[in-house]
Amino acid sequence: MNNQEIARFLTEIADLLDIKGENPFRIRSYRNGARTVNNLAEDLTGMVGEGKNLTEIPGIGGSLAEKIREIVETGKLKFLDDLKKQLPPGLPELLKLQGIGPKKVKLFYEKAGVDSIESLARAAESGKLHGLDRMGEKTEAKILRAIENYRKGAGRFRIDIGFTYAESITNYLNTLTGLKELIPAGSLRRRQETIGDLDILAICHDPAPLMDQFTAYDKAEDILAHGSTKSSLLLKEGLQVDLRAMDSREFGSALLYFTGSKAHNIALRKRAKAMGLKVSEYGIFRADDAIAGKTEEDCYRALGLPWIPPELRENRGEIEAAEKGELPRLVDLKDIRGDCHMHTTASDGKNSIEDMARAARELGYQYIAITEHSQAVRIAGGLNDKELIRHLHRIEEADRKVEGIRILRGVEVDIRGDGTLDLKDETLKECDVVIAAIHSRFNLPEKEMTKRIIRGIKNRQVNILAHPTGRLILEREPYRVDLKEVIKVAAGEGVIMEINANPRRLDLNDIHSRMAKDMGAKLIINSDAHSIDQLRLMKYGIFTARRGWLEQKDVINTYPLKKLLAILKRT
Ligand code: DGT
Ligand code: CA
Ligand code: CA
């Protein structure tokens, strides 16, 4: 059990107490506890194992310590189970809807008898929420939209969650002898931002022990199937994992088939048919003869095509490009030379400037930019003009102190509601990198939002537009904005569009990244790290960039420092 999993128990307690309308101080102590646990550097499971006294951790009292110990030792918490029994089982799920917090859930439950997503949808449709807490048709429509979005995302998982599980399962299975190859295929291999399930393929001459080991995986909640060459598990969080074992002769065609996408497969099959061939997971056939199947390269070659990177396999023109020899040479994590968006303890980050710089140097970077929030983002400890100037001096000091990497002076300045910036131009002039972003008033009508952002980036001090749509994957819809207009202005003015690599954001997404490139804009992939560990999130941004057909030259943080600085100077 890792710290994040433990924190989730505490958050759930706080949510349920909140729905019940209990003492706010008690609720806050659980929320604070959850935050403390989440941010803790040391592993709690290890601490409990070593018999350490958890109350020595600032913010953890005796009752919280006891609960953490119970969670670590039993994987359960009786207090939480009892709490759940006191409320209808469908209530907590309502909290997953965008814009619905515990207070609203309590209100709906008590005043309209709502006890599940289904009953909330019925209540909103039939106008039963009218008049509750000044609610009208508009709020009801918003609730219905939130339900629709939730249902679309239900049963899907963010790619980082899929990745973590895929890694843990493949590490676990790789200890087996006789296993030749183990590759997660499907949407995970295509690096899609969310995945429905994991499809793992194995080359294995004796699949029985592999299937036995797989179905004994300790994070499985349920064994859905245990066959001789195929088995399926349901993990605790509801993610399904399929494992298929096969012979090496057909591994290439199976990998091609199970990587998908379905649309890519269908297009390939159509092409094969026109060539008098047949494609299946078992190989590529002319009449009954298998002419390819061992590797993906062989299969594509048999179809008259070069190998197509999995990230492009969406039937969005990749087969035509491959045929003409015009596939992009996709940008790679190895191309990245720096990271220009990160936070330190000066705003809402967890590490110092020096720590971030040293960690970035470990990753082989030549430069980073430190970019704290500005004053309007108060909950994130944003800096005002005076504080930023002082902080820029500290960045310079750190730059002198830490060898082998250049630390650029930056800021993430807030674009205010009216499109003006949250810091003075004179202050911004002192920075090497100015990122502009929106952190409030997400609900503006599209026209106004578009105008606001364009006004923001037209300020000549701005270099980069960060997380341009504000969406949070499976959590928050993008705000309404005419991105085409924004990108047009950015391309014209030399403002760089960010792909925020945090797997909750991936903003711009794949399609918008490709659109930005096609419209002549330059892009940058930034981690937006709030701790040294998060610098490693860069890879998720690379995934999105590759799905957006981006090449090294499209992404400015693949450039050496001098060239980067030249580009950041808006002329
Ligand atoms: P997901 O799991 O919803 O994120 O998406 P995928 O792409 O992993 O889809 P999944 O798990 O249903 O199936 C894995 C791959 O198997 C899929 O990418 C392509 C292939 N596949 C599945 N169903 C079909 C089908 O009906 N026709 C064809 N040609 N291929 C299919
Ligand atoms: Ca899948
Ligand atoms: Ca599947």
Coordinates of C-alpha atoms and ligand atoms in Angstrom, one line a residue:
M1 CA 0.0 0.0 0.0
N2 CA 1.6 3.3 -1.0
N3 CA 1.0 6.7 0.6
Q4 CA -1.3 7.8 -2.1
E5 CA -3.6 4.8 -1.6
I6 CA -3.6 5.5 2.2
A7 CA -4.4 9.2 1.6
R8 CA -7.4 8.1 -0.5
F9 CA -8.9 6.4 2.6
L10 CA -8.6 9.6 4.5
T11 CA -10.1 11.7 1.8
E12 CA -13.0 9.3 1.5
I13 CA -13.7 9.6 5.2
A14 CA -13.6 13.4 4.9
D15 CA -16.1 13.3 2.0
L16 CA -18.5 11.0 3.8
L17 CA -18.4 13.1 7.0
D18 CA -19.0 16.2 4.8
I19 CA -22.0 14.6 3.2
K20 CA -23.3 13.7 6.7
G21 CA -22.8 17.4 7.7
E22 CA -20.4 16.6 10.6
N23 CA -18.2 19.0 12.5
P24 CA -16.1 21.0 10.0
F25 CA -13.0 20.9 12.2
R26 CA -13.1 17.1 12.3
I27 CA -13.5 17.0 8.5
R28 CA -10.6 19.4 8.0
S29 CA -8.3 17.2 10.1
Y30 CA -8.9 14.3 7.8
R31 CA -8.4 16.4 4.7
N32 CA -5.2 17.9 6.1
G33 CA -4.1 14.3 7.1
A34 CA -4.7 13.2 3.5
R35 CA -2.6 16.0 2.2
T36 CA 0.2 15.3 4.7
V37 CA 0.2 11.6 3.7
N38 CA 0.2 12.4 0.0
N39 CA 3.2 14.8 0.3
L40 CA 5.2 12.6 2.7
A41 CA 8.6 11.7 1.3
E42 CA 8.9 8.5 3.5
D43 CA 6.8 5.4 2.8
L44 CA 4.2 4.8 5.5
T45 CA 4.0 1.1 5.0
G46 CA 7.8 0.9 5.6
M47 CA 7.5 3.1 8.7
V48 CA 4.7 0.9 10.2
G49 CA 6.8 -2.2 9.4
E50 CA 9.7 -0.7 11.3
G51 CA 7.5 0.1 14.2
K52 CA 8.1 3.8 13.9
N53 CA 5.9 6.3 15.8
L54 CA 3.7 8.0 13.2
T55 CA 2.6 10.8 15.5
E56 CA 6.1 12.2 15.1
I57 CA 5.1 13.2 11.6
P58 CA 3.9 16.9 11.8
G59 CA 0.1 16.9 11.3
I60 CA -0.5 13.3 12.2
G61 CA -2.2 12.9 15.6
G62 CA -2.9 9.7 17.6
S63 CA -6.3 8.8 16.1
L64 CA -5.0 9.3 12.5
A65 CA -1.8 7.3 13.3
E66 CA -3.9 4.4 14.5
K67 CA -6.1 4.4 11.4
I68 CA -3.0 4.5 9.1
R69 CA -1.6 1.5 11.0
E70 CA -4.9 -0.4 10.5
I71 CA -4.9 0.4 6.8
V72 CA -1.3 -0.7 6.3
E73 CA -1.8 -3.9 8.3
T74 CA -5.2 -5.0 7.1
G75 CA -5.7 -3.2 3.8
K76 CA -9.0 -2.0 5.3
L77 CA -10.4 0.5 7.8
K78 CA -13.4 -0.5 10.0
F79 CA -14.2 3.1 10.8
L80 CA -14.6 3.8 7.1
D81 CA -16.6 0.7 6.4
D82 CA -19.0 1.6 9.3
L83 CA -19.3 5.1 8.0
K84 CA -20.2 3.8 4.5
K85 CA -23.0 1.7 6.0
Q86 CA -24.7 4.8 7.4
L87 CA -25.3 6.3 3.9
P88 CA -26.8 5.0 0.7
P89 CA -24.1 3.2 -1.3
G90 CA -24.7 5.3 -4.4
L91 CA -24.0 8.7 -2.7
P92 CA -20.2 8.9 -2.7
E93 CA -20.1 8.3 -6.5
L94 CA -22.0 11.6 -6.9
L95 CA -18.8 13.4 -5.8
K96 CA -17.1 12.3 -9.0
L97 CA -19.4 14.6 -11.0
Q98 CA -17.8 17.8 -12.0
G99 CA -19.0 20.7 -9.9
I100 CA -20.7 18.5 -7.3
G101 CA -19.2 18.6 -3.8
P102 CA -20.3 17.1 -0.5
K103 CA -22.6 20.1 0.4
K104 CA -24.6 19.6 -2.8
V105 CA -24.8 15.8 -2.4
K106 CA -26.1 16.4 1.1
L107 CA -28.7 18.9 -0.2
F108 CA -29.8 16.6 -3.1
Y109 CA -30.1 13.6 -0.7
E110 CA -32.0 15.4 2.0
K111 CA -34.3 17.6 -0.1
A112 CA -34.8 15.6 -3.3
G113 CA -34.2 12.0 -2.2
V114 CA -31.3 11.6 -4.6
D115 CA -29.1 8.6 -3.6
S116 CA -27.3 7.7 -6.9
I117 CA -26.2 9.1 -10.2
E118 CA -29.3 7.5 -11.8
S119 CA -31.7 9.2 -9.4
L120 CA -29.8 12.5 -9.7
A121 CA -30.2 12.3 -13.5
R122 CA -34.0 11.6 -13.1
A123 CA -34.4 14.5 -10.6
A124 CA -32.6 16.9 -12.9
E125 CA -34.6 15.8 -16.0
S126 CA -37.9 16.2 -14.2
G127 CA -37.1 19.6 -12.7
K128 CA -37.1 18.2 -9.2
L129 CA -34.1 20.3 -8.2
H130 CA -35.8 23.5 -9.1
G131 CA -35.7 26.0 -6.2
L132 CA -33.3 24.0 -4.1
D133 CA -30.6 26.5 -3.1
R134 CA -31.6 28.9 -5.9
M135 CA -31.1 26.2 -8.5
G136 CA -32.8 26.7 -11.9
E137 CA -32.9 25.1 -15.3
K138 CA -29.4 26.2 -16.1
T139 CA -28.0 24.3 -13.1
E140 CA -30.0 21.3 -14.0
A141 CA -28.6 21.3 -17.5
K142 CA -25.1 21.6 -16.1
I143 CA -25.7 18.6 -13.8
L144 CA -27.0 16.6 -16.7
R145 CA -23.9 17.5 -18.8
A146 CA -21.7 16.5 -15.9
I147 CA -23.4 13.1 -15.7
E148 CA -23.1 12.6 -19.4
N149 CA -19.3 13.4 -19.2
Y150 CA -18.9 11.1 -16.2
R151 CA -20.6 8.2 -18.0
K152 CA -18.4 8.8 -21.1
G153 CA -15.3 8.5 -18.9
A154 CA -16.7 5.8 -16.6
G155 CA -14.6 2.7 -16.7
R156 CA -11.6 4.5 -18.2
F157 CA -8.3 5.2 -16.6
R158 CA -5.6 7.8 -17.0
I159 CA -2.6 6.6 -18.9
D160 CA -0.3 7.0 -15.9
I161 CA -2.4 4.6 -13.9
G162 CA -2.4 2.2 -16.8
F163 CA 1.3 2.6 -17.1
T164 CA 2.0 2.0 -13.4
Y165 CA -0.1 -1.2 -13.4
A166 CA 1.4 -2.5 -16.7
E167 CA 4.9 -2.0 -15.3
S168 CA 4.1 -3.7 -12.0
I169 CA 2.5 -6.7 -13.8
T170 CA 5.2 -7.1 -16.4
N171 CA 7.9 -6.8 -13.6
Y172 CA 6.0 -9.5 -11.7
L173 CA 5.7 -11.8 -14.7
N174 CA 9.2 -11.2 -15.9
T175 CA 10.6 -13.3 -13.1
L176 CA 9.2 -16.4 -14.8
T177 CA 11.6 -18.5 -16.8
G178 CA 10.8 -19.4 -20.4
L179 CA 9.2 -16.0 -21.1
K180 CA 10.6 -14.5 -24.3
E181 CA 8.7 -11.3 -24.6
L182 CA 6.0 -9.4 -22.8
I183 CA 4.5 -6.3 -24.3
P184 CA 1.4 -4.3 -23.3
A185 CA -0.5 -3.6 -26.5
G186 CA -3.8 -1.8 -27.1
S187 CA -4.4 1.9 -26.3
L188 CA -1.6 1.9 -23.8
R189 CA 1.0 1.1 -26.5
R190 CA -0.6 3.8 -28.7
R191 CA -0.1 6.1 -25.7
Q192 CA -3.7 7.2 -25.6
E193 CA -4.5 9.7 -22.8
T194 CA -6.9 7.2 -21.2
I195 CA -7.2 3.5 -21.5
G196 CA -10.2 1.1 -21.1
D197 CA -8.3 -2.0 -20.3
L198 CA -4.8 -3.5 -20.5
D199 CA -4.0 -6.0 -23.3
I200 CA -0.7 -7.8 -22.6
L201 CA 0.9 -10.2 -25.1
A202 CA 3.5 -12.8 -24.3
I203 CA 5.7 -15.1 -26.3
C204 CA 5.9 -18.2 -24.2
H205 CA 6.4 -21.8 -25.2
D206 CA 4.9 -23.2 -22.0
P207 CA 1.9 -20.9 -21.2
A208 CA 0.4 -22.8 -18.3
P209 CA 2.8 -21.6 -15.6
L210 CA 2.5 -18.1 -16.9
M211 CA -1.3 -18.2 -16.7
D212 CA -1.0 -19.6 -13.1
Q213 CA 1.4 -16.8 -12.1
F214 CA -0.7 -14.1 -13.7
T215 CA -3.9 -15.2 -12.0
A216 CA -2.1 -15.2 -8.6
Y217 CA -1.2 -11.5 -9.0
D218 CA -1.9 -10.0 -5.5
K219 CA -3.5 -6.8 -6.7
A220 CA -6.3 -8.7 -8.5
E221 CA -9.8 -8.4 -7.1
D222 CA -11.3 -11.0 -9.3
I223 CA -10.2 -13.6 -11.8
L224 CA -12.4 -13.2 -14.8
A225 CA -10.9 -16.0 -16.9
H226 CA -8.1 -18.6 -16.4
G227 CA -7.5 -20.3 -19.7
S228 CA -4.6 -22.2 -21.3
T229 CA -3.4 -19.3 -23.4
K230 CA -5.6 -16.4 -22.3
S231 CA -6.6 -15.1 -18.9
S232 CA -8.2 -12.0 -17.5
L233 CA -8.1 -10.2 -14.2
L234 CA -10.0 -7.4 -12.6
L235 CA -7.7 -5.2 -10.5
K236 CA -8.9 -3.6 -7.3
E237 CA -9.6 -0.2 -8.9
G238 CA -11.7 -1.8 -11.6
L239 CA -9.2 -2.0 -14.4
Q240 CA -9.3 -5.2 -16.5
V241 CA -6.1 -6.9 -17.7
D242 CA -6.0 -9.5 -20.4
L243 CA -3.0 -11.6 -20.9
R244 CA -2.5 -13.7 -24.1
A245 CA 0.3 -16.1 -24.7
M246 CA 1.3 -17.1 -28.2
D247 CA 4.0 -18.6 -30.4
S248 CA 6.8 -16.3 -31.8
R249 CA 5.7 -17.1 -35.4
E250 CA 2.5 -15.1 -35.0
F251 CA 3.7 -12.5 -32.4
G252 CA 4.1 -9.7 -34.9
S253 CA 0.6 -10.1 -36.4
A254 CA -0.9 -10.5 -32.9
L255 CA 0.9 -7.3 -31.7
L256 CA -0.3 -5.5 -34.8
Y257 CA -3.9 -6.7 -34.2
F258 CA -4.1 -6.0 -30.5
T259 CA -2.3 -2.7 -30.7
G260 CA -5.1 -1.4 -32.9
S261 CA -6.6 1.0 -33.1
K262 CA -9.6 -0.7 -34.5
A263 CA -9.9 2.0 -37.1
H264 CA -6.3 1.4 -38.2
N265 CA -6.8 -2.3 -38.3
I266 CA -9.9 -1.9 -40.5
A267 CA -8.0 0.3 -42.9
L268 CA -5.1 -2.2 -43.1
R269 CA -7.5 -5.0 -43.8
K270 CA -9.1 -3.0 -46.6
R271 CA -5.7 -2.4 -48.1
A272 CA -4.8 -6.1 -47.8
K273 CA -8.0 -7.1 -49.5
A274 CA -7.3 -4.9 -52.5
M275 CA -3.9 -6.7 -52.7
G276 CA -5.5 -10.1 -52.6
L277 CA -4.3 -10.7 -49.0
K278 CA -5.9 -11.4 -45.7
V279 CA -4.9 -10.0 -42.3
S280 CA -5.7 -11.6 -39.0
E281 CA -4.1 -11.8 -35.6
Y282 CA -2.5 -15.1 -36.8
G283 CA -0.6 -13.6 -39.7
I284 CA -0.9 -12.2 -43.2
F285 CA -2.1 -14.7 -45.7
R286 CA -2.2 -15.2 -49.5
A287 CA -4.8 -17.9 -49.9
D288 CA -3.7 -20.3 -47.1
D289 CA -0.1 -19.4 -47.0
A290 CA 1.2 -17.2 -44.2
I291 CA 3.5 -14.7 -45.8
A292 CA 4.2 -12.6 -42.7
G293 CA 3.5 -12.8 -38.9
K294 CA 6.8 -13.0 -36.9
T295 CA 7.3 -9.2 -36.6
E296 CA 5.3 -6.1 -37.2
E297 CA 7.8 -4.9 -39.7
D298 CA 7.2 -8.1 -41.7
C299 CA 3.5 -7.5 -41.6
Y300 CA 3.7 -3.9 -42.8
R301 CA 6.2 -4.8 -45.4
A302 CA 3.8 -7.5 -46.8
L303 CA 1.3 -4.7 -47.2
G304 CA 3.8 -2.5 -49.0
L305 CA 4.3 -0.2 -46.1
P306 CA 7.1 0.8 -43.7
W307 CA 6.5 0.2 -40.0
I308 CA 4.2 2.7 -38.5
P309 CA 4.8 3.9 -34.9
P310 CA 1.9 2.8 -32.6
E311 CA 1.1 6.4 -31.6
L312 CA 0.1 7.2 -35.2
R313 CA -2.2 4.2 -35.6
E314 CA -5.6 6.0 -35.5
N315 CA -6.4 6.1 -39.2
R316 CA -5.8 9.8 -39.3
G317 CA -3.8 9.7 -42.5
E318 CA -0.8 7.6 -41.3
I319 CA -1.3 4.8 -43.9
E320 CA -1.4 7.3 -46.7
A321 CA 1.7 9.1 -45.3
A322 CA 3.5 5.7 -44.9
E323 CA 2.7 4.8 -48.5
K324 CA 4.2 8.0 -49.7
G325 CA 7.3 7.7 -47.4
E326 CA 6.1 10.8 -45.6
L327 CA 5.8 9.5 -42.0
P328 CA 7.0 12.1 -39.5
R329 CA 10.2 11.3 -37.5
L330 CA 8.5 11.6 -34.2
V331 CA 10.1 13.6 -31.3
D332 CA 11.6 11.4 -28.6
L333 CA 12.2 11.8 -24.9
K334 CA 16.0 11.7 -25.7
D335 CA 15.6 14.8 -27.8
I336 CA 14.5 16.9 -24.8
R337 CA 17.2 19.3 -23.5
G338 CA 15.3 21.2 -20.8
D339 CA 12.1 21.8 -18.9
C340 CA 10.6 25.3 -18.8
H341 CA 7.7 25.1 -16.4
M342 CA 8.1 24.1 -12.7
H343 CA 7.4 25.3 -9.2
T344 CA 9.4 25.3 -6.0
T345 CA 8.7 25.9 -2.3
A346 CA 8.4 29.6 -3.2
S347 CA 4.9 28.9 -4.5
D348 CA 3.2 25.5 -4.3
G349 CA 6.1 23.2 -5.1
K350 CA 7.8 20.8 -2.6
N351 CA 11.5 21.3 -3.4
S352 CA 14.0 24.1 -3.6
I353 CA 15.4 25.7 -6.7
E354 CA 18.7 23.9 -6.2
D355 CA 17.0 20.5 -5.7
M356 CA 15.0 20.9 -8.9
A357 CA 18.1 21.9 -10.8
R358 CA 20.1 18.9 -9.6
A359 CA 17.3 16.5 -10.4
A360 CA 17.0 18.0 -13.8
R361 CA 20.7 17.7 -14.4
E362 CA 20.4 14.0 -13.5
L363 CA 17.9 13.7 -16.3
G364 CA 20.6 15.1 -18.7
Y365 CA 19.0 18.5 -19.2
Q366 CA 21.0 21.5 -20.2
Y367 CA 18.5 24.1 -18.8
I368 CA 15.4 24.6 -16.7
A369 CA 13.1 27.5 -16.0
I370 CA 11.7 28.1 -12.5
T371 CA 8.2 29.5 -13.0
E372 CA 6.2 30.3 -9.8
H373 CA 2.6 31.4 -9.8
S374 CA 1.7 35.0 -9.6
Q375 CA -0.3 36.7 -6.8
A376 CA -3.8 36.1 -8.2
V377 CA -3.3 32.4 -7.6
R378 CA -3.4 32.9 -3.9
I379 CA -4.1 29.2 -2.9
A380 CA -0.9 28.3 -4.7
G381 CA 1.2 30.9 -2.9
G382 CA 1.5 33.2 -5.9
L383 CA 4.1 36.0 -5.8
N384 CA 3.5 39.7 -6.2
D385 CA 5.9 42.0 -8.2
K386 CA 8.3 42.6 -5.3
E387 CA 8.4 39.0 -4.2
L388 CA 9.0 37.8 -7.8
I389 CA 12.0 40.2 -8.2
R390 CA 13.4 38.9 -5.0
H391 CA 12.8 35.3 -6.2
L392 CA 14.5 36.0 -9.5
H393 CA 17.6 37.0 -7.5
R394 CA 17.5 33.7 -5.7
I395 CA 17.2 31.9 -9.0
E396 CA 20.4 33.7 -10.1
E397 CA 22.2 32.6 -7.0
A398 CA 21.1 29.0 -7.4
D399 CA 22.3 29.2 -11.0
R400 CA 25.7 30.2 -9.8
K401 CA 25.7 27.5 -7.2
V402 CA 24.6 24.5 -9.2
E403 CA 27.1 23.6 -11.9
G404 CA 26.3 21.9 -15.2
I405 CA 22.9 23.3 -15.8
R406 CA 21.5 26.7 -16.6
I407 CA 18.6 27.9 -14.5
L408 CA 16.4 30.4 -16.3
R409 CA 14.4 33.1 -14.5
G410 CA 10.8 32.5 -15.2
V411 CA 7.2 33.0 -14.0
E412 CA 3.8 31.6 -14.6
V413 CA 1.8 34.8 -14.7
D414 CA -2.0 34.6 -14.4
I415 CA -4.2 36.0 -17.2
R416 CA -6.9 37.9 -15.3
G417 CA -10.6 37.8 -16.2
D418 CA -10.2 40.8 -18.5
G419 CA -7.1 39.5 -20.3
T420 CA -4.6 41.7 -18.5
L421 CA -1.7 40.1 -16.7
D422 CA -1.3 39.8 -13.0
L423 CA 2.2 41.4 -12.8
K424 CA 3.7 44.6 -14.2
D425 CA 5.4 44.6 -17.6
E426 CA 8.6 45.9 -15.9
T427 CA 8.6 42.9 -13.6
L428 CA 8.0 40.5 -16.5
K429 CA 10.8 42.1 -18.5
E430 CA 13.3 40.8 -15.8
C431 CA 12.3 37.2 -16.7
D432 CA 13.9 34.9 -19.3
V433 CA 10.7 32.9 -19.6
V434 CA 7.2 34.2 -19.1
I435 CA 4.4 31.6 -19.2
A436 CA 0.9 32.9 -19.2
A437 CA -2.1 30.8 -18.0
I438 CA -5.6 30.9 -16.7
H439 CA -6.4 29.7 -13.2
S440 CA -9.8 31.2 -12.5
R441 CA -13.1 32.2 -14.1
F442 CA -13.3 29.1 -16.3
N443 CA -17.0 29.7 -17.0
L444 CA -16.8 32.6 -19.4
P445 CA -18.7 32.4 -22.7
E446 CA -16.5 31.2 -25.6
K447 CA -16.2 34.6 -27.3
E448 CA -15.2 36.3 -24.1
M449 CA -12.7 33.6 -23.1
T450 CA -11.1 33.6 -26.5
K451 CA -10.7 37.4 -26.4
R452 CA -9.3 37.2 -22.9
I453 CA -6.6 34.7 -23.8
I454 CA -5.7 36.5 -27.0
R455 CA -5.4 39.8 -25.1
G456 CA -3.2 38.0 -22.6
I457 CA -0.8 36.5 -25.1
K458 CA -0.6 39.7 -27.2
N459 CA 1.3 41.2 -24.3
R460 CA 4.8 41.2 -25.7
Q461 CA 6.3 39.9 -22.5
V462 CA 4.6 36.6 -22.8
N463 CA 6.5 33.6 -24.3
I464 CA 4.4 30.6 -23.6
L465 CA 0.7 29.8 -23.2
A466 CA 0.4 27.1 -20.6
H467 CA -2.2 24.3 -20.5
P468 CA -4.3 26.2 -23.0
T469 CA -7.7 24.5 -22.4
G470 CA -7.6 24.0 -18.7
R471 CA -9.0 20.5 -18.9
L472 CA -8.3 17.8 -16.3
I473 CA -8.6 14.3 -17.8
L474 CA -11.7 12.5 -16.4
E475 CA -12.1 15.4 -13.9
R476 CA -12.8 18.7 -15.6
E477 CA -14.0 19.6 -19.1
P478 CA -11.9 22.1 -21.1
Y479 CA -13.1 25.7 -20.9
R480 CA -15.0 27.0 -23.9
V481 CA -12.4 28.7 -26.2
D482 CA -11.9 29.0 -29.9
L483 CA -8.5 27.3 -29.9
K484 CA -8.0 27.9 -33.6
E485 CA -8.2 31.6 -33.1
V486 CA -5.8 31.5 -30.2
I487 CA -3.3 29.3 -32.1
K488 CA -3.5 31.6 -35.1
V489 CA -2.5 34.6 -32.9
A490 CA 0.2 32.5 -31.1
A491 CA 1.7 31.4 -34.4
G492 CA 1.6 35.0 -35.8
E493 CA 3.1 36.6 -32.6
G494 CA 5.7 33.9 -31.9
V495 CA 4.0 32.7 -28.7
I496 CA 4.8 29.0 -27.9
M497 CA 1.9 26.6 -27.2
E498 CA 2.5 24.3 -24.3
I499 CA 1.9 20.6 -24.1
N500 CA 1.6 20.2 -20.3
A501 CA 3.0 16.8 -19.6
N502 CA 1.2 16.2 -16.4
P503 CA -0.9 13.1 -17.1
R504 CA -3.9 14.8 -15.5
R505 CA -3.7 17.6 -18.1
L506 CA -2.0 16.6 -21.4
D507 CA -3.1 20.0 -22.6
L508 CA -2.8 20.7 -25.5
N509 CA -4.0 17.2 -26.5
D510 CA -2.9 15.1 -29.5
I511 CA -5.3 16.6 -32.0
H512 CA -4.7 20.2 -31.0
S513 CA -0.9 19.7 -31.0
R514 CA -1.1 18.5 -34.6
M515 CA -3.4 21.4 -35.4
A516 CA -0.9 23.9 -33.9
K517 CA 1.9 22.4 -35.9
D518 CA -0.1 22.5 -39.1
M519 CA -1.0 26.2 -38.4
G520 CA 2.7 27.0 -38.1
A521 CA 3.0 27.4 -34.3
K522 CA 5.9 26.1 -32.2
L523 CA 5.3 24.0 -29.2
I524 CA 7.0 23.2 -25.9
I525 CA 6.6 20.2 -23.7
N526 CA 6.8 21.1 -20.0
S527 CA 6.4 18.9 -16.9
D528 CA 4.9 21.6 -14.7
A529 CA 6.6 19.7 -11.9
H530 CA 5.8 20.6 -8.3
S531 CA 8.4 18.2 -7.0
I532 CA 11.6 16.6 -8.2
D533 CA 9.8 13.3 -8.9
Q534 CA 7.3 15.1 -11.2
L535 CA 10.1 16.1 -13.6
R536 CA 9.8 12.6 -14.9
L537 CA 6.2 13.2 -16.1
M538 CA 7.9 14.7 -19.2
K539 CA 7.4 11.3 -20.9
Y540 CA 3.6 11.6 -21.0
G541 CA 3.9 14.9 -22.8
I542 CA 6.2 13.2 -25.3
F543 CA 3.5 10.6 -25.8
T544 CA 0.9 13.3 -26.6
A545 CA 3.4 15.1 -28.9
R546 CA 4.0 11.9 -30.8
R547 CA 0.3 11.2 -31.2
G548 CA 0.2 14.8 -32.5
W549 CA 2.7 13.9 -35.3
L550 CA 5.3 16.3 -33.8
E551 CA 8.9 16.1 -34.8
Q552 CA 12.0 17.3 -32.9
K553 CA 12.0 20.6 -34.7
D554 CA 8.4 21.4 -33.7
V555 CA 9.3 21.3 -30.0
I556 CA 11.5 24.1 -28.8
N557 CA 12.8 22.5 -25.6
T558 CA 14.7 20.1 -27.8
Y559 CA 16.8 23.1 -28.9
P560 CA 20.2 24.0 -27.4
L561 CA 20.0 26.8 -24.9
K562 CA 21.2 29.6 -27.2
K563 CA 18.6 28.7 -29.9
L564 CA 15.9 28.4 -27.2
L565 CA 16.7 31.9 -25.9
A566 CA 16.7 33.4 -29.4
I567 CA 13.2 31.9 -30.0
L568 CA 11.9 33.2 -26.6
K569 CA 12.9 36.7 -27.6
R570 CA 9.8 38.0 -29.3
T571 CA 10.8 40.4 -32.0
Ligands
DGT1 P1 -9.3 0.8 -24.9 O1 -9.0 -0.5 -24.2 O2 -10.8 1.1 -24.9 O3 -8.5 1.9 -24.3 O4 -8.9 0.7 -26.4 P2 -8.0 -0.5 -27.1 O5 -7.6 0.1 -28.4 O6 -7.0 -1.0 -26.3 O7 -9.2 -1.5 -27.5 P3 -9.5 -3.0 -26.9 O8 -8.9 -3.2 -25.6 O9 -11.0 -3.1 -27.0 O10 -8.9 -3.9 -28.0 C1 -7.5 -4.0 -28.2 C2 -7.2 -4.0 -29.7 O11 -7.7 -5.1 -30.3 C3 -7.8 -2.8 -30.4 O12 -7.0 -1.6 -30.3 C4 -7.8 -3.3 -31.8 C5 -8.1 -4.8 -31.6 N1 -9.6 -4.9 -31.8 C6 -10.5 -5.1 -30.8 N2 -11.7 -5.2 -31.4 C7 -11.6 -5.2 -32.7 C8 -12.5 -5.3 -33.8 O13 -13.7 -5.5 -33.7 N3 -11.9 -5.3 -35.1 C9 -10.6 -5.1 -35.2 N4 -10.1 -5.1 -36.5 N5 -9.7 -5.0 -34.2 C10 -10.2 -5.0 -33.0
CA2 CA -7.3 -2.0 -24.3
CA3 CA -9.0 -5.6 -24.3

